[in-house]
Short mmCIF file of C-alpha atoms in Angstrom, two decimals:
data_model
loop_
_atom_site.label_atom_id
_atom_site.label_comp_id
_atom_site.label_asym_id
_atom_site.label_seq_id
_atom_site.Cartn_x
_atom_site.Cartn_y
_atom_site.Cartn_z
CA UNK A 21 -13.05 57.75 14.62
CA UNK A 22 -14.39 58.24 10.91
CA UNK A 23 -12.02 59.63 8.63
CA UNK A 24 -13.36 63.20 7.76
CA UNK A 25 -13.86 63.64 3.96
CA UNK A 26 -14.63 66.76 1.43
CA UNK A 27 -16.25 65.87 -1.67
CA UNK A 28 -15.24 68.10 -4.27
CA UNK A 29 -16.88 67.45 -7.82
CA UNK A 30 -18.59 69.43 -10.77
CA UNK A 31 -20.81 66.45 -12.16
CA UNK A 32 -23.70 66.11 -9.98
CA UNK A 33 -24.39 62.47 -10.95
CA UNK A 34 -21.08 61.49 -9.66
CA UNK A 35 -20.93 63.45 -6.81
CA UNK A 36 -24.17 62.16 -5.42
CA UNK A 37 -23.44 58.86 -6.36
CA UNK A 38 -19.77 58.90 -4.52
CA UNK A 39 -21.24 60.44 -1.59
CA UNK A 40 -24.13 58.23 -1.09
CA UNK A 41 -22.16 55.15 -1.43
CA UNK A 42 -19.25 56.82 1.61
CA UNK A 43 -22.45 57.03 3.63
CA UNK A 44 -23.26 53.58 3.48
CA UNK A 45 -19.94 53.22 5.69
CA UNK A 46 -19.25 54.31 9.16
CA UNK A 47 -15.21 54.62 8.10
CA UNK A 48 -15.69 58.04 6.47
CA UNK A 49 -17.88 60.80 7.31
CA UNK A 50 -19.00 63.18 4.62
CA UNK A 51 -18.54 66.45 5.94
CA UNK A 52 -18.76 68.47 2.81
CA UNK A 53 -19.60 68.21 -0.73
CA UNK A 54 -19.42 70.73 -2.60
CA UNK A 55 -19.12 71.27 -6.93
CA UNK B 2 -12.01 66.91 -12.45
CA UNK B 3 -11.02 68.72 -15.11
CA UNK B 4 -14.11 70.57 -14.76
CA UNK B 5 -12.40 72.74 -17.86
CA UNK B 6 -10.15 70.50 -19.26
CA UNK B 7 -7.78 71.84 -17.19
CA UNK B 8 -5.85 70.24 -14.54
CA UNK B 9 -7.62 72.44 -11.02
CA UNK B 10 -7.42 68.81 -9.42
CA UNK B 11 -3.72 68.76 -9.60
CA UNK B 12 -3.35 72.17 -8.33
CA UNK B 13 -5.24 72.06 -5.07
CA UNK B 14 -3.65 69.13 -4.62
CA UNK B 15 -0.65 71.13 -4.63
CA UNK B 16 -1.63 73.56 -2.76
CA UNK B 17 -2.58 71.65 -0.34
CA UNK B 18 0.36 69.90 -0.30
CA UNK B 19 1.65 73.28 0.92
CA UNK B 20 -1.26 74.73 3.10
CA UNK B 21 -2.45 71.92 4.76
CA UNK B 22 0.66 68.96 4.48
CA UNK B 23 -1.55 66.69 6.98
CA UNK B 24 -4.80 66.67 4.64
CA UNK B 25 -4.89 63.67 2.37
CA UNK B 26 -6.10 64.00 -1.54
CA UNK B 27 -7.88 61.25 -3.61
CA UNK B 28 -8.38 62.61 -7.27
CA UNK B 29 -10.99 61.00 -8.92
CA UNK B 30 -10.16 61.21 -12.53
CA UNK B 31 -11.33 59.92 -15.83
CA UNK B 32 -8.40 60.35 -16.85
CA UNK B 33 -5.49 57.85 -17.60
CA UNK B 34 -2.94 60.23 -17.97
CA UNK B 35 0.50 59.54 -16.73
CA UNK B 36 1.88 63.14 -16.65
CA UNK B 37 -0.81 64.12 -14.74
CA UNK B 38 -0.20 61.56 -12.09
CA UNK B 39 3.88 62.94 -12.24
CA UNK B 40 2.86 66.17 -11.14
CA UNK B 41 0.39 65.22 -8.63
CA UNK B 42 2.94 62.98 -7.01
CA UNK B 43 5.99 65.49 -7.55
CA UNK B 44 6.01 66.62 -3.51
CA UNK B 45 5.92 63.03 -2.38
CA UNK B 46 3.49 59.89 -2.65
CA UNK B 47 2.61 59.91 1.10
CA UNK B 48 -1.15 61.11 1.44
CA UNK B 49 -2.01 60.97 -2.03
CA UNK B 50 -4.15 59.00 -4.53
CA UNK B 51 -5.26 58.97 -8.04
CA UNK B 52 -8.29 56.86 -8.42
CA UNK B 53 -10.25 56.44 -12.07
CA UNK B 54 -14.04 57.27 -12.16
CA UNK B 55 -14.49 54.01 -13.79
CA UNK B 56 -13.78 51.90 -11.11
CA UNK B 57 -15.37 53.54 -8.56
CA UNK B 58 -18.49 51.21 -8.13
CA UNK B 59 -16.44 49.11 -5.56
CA UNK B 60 -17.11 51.15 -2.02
CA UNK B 61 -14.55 48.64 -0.70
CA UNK B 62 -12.13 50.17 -2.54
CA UNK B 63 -12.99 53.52 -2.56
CA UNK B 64 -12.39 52.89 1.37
CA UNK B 65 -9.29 51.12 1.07
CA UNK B 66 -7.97 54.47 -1.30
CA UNK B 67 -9.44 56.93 1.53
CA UNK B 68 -8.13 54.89 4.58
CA UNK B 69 -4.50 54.28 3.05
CA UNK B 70 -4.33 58.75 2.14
CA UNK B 71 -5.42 59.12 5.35
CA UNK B 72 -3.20 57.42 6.88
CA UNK B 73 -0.35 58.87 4.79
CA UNK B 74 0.23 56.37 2.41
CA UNK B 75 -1.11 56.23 -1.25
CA UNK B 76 -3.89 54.93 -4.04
CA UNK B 77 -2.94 54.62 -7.44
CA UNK B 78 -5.34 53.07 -9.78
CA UNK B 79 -3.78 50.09 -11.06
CA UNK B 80 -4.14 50.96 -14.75
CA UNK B 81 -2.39 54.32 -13.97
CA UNK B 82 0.55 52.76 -12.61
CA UNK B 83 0.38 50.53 -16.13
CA UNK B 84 0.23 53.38 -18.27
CA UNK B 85 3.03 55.09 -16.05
CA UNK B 86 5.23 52.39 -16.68
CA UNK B 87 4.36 52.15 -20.23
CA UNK B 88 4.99 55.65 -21.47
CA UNK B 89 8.43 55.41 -19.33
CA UNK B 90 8.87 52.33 -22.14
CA UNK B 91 7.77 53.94 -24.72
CA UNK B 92 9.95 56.97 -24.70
CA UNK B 93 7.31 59.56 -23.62
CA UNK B 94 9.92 61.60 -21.78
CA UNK B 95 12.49 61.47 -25.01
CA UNK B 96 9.91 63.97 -26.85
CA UNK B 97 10.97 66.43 -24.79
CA UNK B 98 14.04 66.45 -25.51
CA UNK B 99 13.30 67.43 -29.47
CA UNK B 100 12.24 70.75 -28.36
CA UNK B 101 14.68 73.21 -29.49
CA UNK B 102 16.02 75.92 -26.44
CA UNK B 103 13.71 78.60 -27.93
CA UNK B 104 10.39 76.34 -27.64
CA UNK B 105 11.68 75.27 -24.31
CA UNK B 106 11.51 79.02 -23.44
CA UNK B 107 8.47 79.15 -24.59
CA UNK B 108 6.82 75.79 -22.67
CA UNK B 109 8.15 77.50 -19.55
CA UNK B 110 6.56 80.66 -19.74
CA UNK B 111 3.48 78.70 -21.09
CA UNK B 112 3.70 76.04 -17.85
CA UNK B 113 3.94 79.64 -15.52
CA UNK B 114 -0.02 80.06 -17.10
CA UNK B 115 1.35 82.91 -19.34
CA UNK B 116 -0.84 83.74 -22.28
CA UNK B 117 0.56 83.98 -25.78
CA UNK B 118 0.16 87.62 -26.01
CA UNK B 119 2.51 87.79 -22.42
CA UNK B 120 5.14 85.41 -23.55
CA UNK B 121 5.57 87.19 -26.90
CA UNK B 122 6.36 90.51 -24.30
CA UNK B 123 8.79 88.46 -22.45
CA UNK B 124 10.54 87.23 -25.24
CA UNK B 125 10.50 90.05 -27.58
CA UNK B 126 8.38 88.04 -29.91
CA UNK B 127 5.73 88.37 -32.50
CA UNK B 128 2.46 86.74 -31.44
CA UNK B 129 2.86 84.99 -34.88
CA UNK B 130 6.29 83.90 -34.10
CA UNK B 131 4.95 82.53 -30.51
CA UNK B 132 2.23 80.66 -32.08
CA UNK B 133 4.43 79.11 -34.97
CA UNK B 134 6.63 78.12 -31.72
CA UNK B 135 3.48 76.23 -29.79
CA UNK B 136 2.41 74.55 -32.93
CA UNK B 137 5.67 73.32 -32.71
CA UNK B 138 6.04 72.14 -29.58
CA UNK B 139 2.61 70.27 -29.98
CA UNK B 140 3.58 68.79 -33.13
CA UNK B 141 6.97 67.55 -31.41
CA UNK B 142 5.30 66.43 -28.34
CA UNK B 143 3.13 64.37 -30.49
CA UNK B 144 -0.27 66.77 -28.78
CA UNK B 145 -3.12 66.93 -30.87
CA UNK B 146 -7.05 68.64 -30.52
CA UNK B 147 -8.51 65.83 -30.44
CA UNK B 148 -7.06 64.21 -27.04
CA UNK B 149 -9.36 64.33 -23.96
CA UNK B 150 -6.59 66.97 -22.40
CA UNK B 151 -6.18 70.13 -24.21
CA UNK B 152 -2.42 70.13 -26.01
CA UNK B 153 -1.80 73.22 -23.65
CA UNK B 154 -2.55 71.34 -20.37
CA UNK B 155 -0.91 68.34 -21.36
CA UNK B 156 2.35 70.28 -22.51
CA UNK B 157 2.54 71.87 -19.24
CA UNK B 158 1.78 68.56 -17.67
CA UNK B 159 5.03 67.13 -19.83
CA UNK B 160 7.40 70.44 -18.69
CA UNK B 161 6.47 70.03 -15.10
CA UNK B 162 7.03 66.38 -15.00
CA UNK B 163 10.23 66.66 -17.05
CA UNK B 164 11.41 68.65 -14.65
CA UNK B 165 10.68 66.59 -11.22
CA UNK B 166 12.67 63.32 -13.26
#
């Protein structure tokens, strides 16, 4: 089971980029990001 | 984080260290800031991790970090456990100790998020005499402008994780 995981960051730039590269792995599931 | 300079990370950390004890935390900081990392790790190491923004092109890492909070363990960034160690060496936690009882006073009603105007009230100060006290607690704690914290945050930073030693 993928560990569930909330994103929390104010610069876009790194939130996209640490989001897109926990996607590339079926450990962790994204289930939120948010600023 | 610090979206403000300020240290919101640390404190919903905190709270959720309260709220929701099972949910792990991973701060991603730019910052290599060992007081920070004291008060983020006051309530216990176990589900918690402090990773810097530099090194987080390595996914396997950033997995390693997520699995190990999730699991209950912990993720320090290498080069915050250095500095940690280093300002232990280098006497970080002695500045506190030139603060006279008054400015101490003062830091604590400061670390509670009081503003000048509320700790002069509590105290039975003059604004003027408060700020006279900050400058010098700043000037004591070695806390200048032009450090990426502001000296506010990280003397709160240095009361709180006086006080957990």
């Amino acid at each position: 089971m993928a560990i569930r995981v909330v994103l929390a960051e104010d610069s876009f730039l790194v939130r996209e980029g640490v989001r897109r590269m926990l996607e590339c792995s079926d450990q962790v599931e994204v289930v939120r990001h948010v600023r | 984080m610090p979206p403000n300079r300020k240290d919101e990370g640390i404190q919903i950390a905190r709270h959720c260290r309260t709220a929701h004890p099972t949910t792990g935390v991973v701060l991603l900081s730019q910052y290599v800031e060992p007081s920070y990392v004291r008060v983020l790790l006051d309530q216990g190491t176990e589900g918690r991790g402090y990773l810097l923004k530099e090194h987080l092109a390595d996914l396997d890492d950033l997995l390693v970090a997520i699995t190990s909070v999730a699991r209950g363990g912990s993720a320090i960034d290498p080069k915050v456990v250095q500095s940690l160690v280093q300002a232990r060496a280098s006497g970080e936690d002695a500045r506190m100790e030139r603060l006279s009882p008054r400015e101490r006073e003062v830091l604590a009603l400061i670390a509670e998020g009081r503003t000048n105007a509320a700790v002069a009230q509590q105290l039975v100060l003059s604004q003027h005499a408060v700020e006279k006290h900050i400058n010098s607690i700043f000037s004591k704690l070695n806390l200048s402008g032009d450090q990426e914290l502001h000296p506010r945050v990280r003397a709160t930073l240095m009361y709180l994780a006086e006080g957990r030693n």
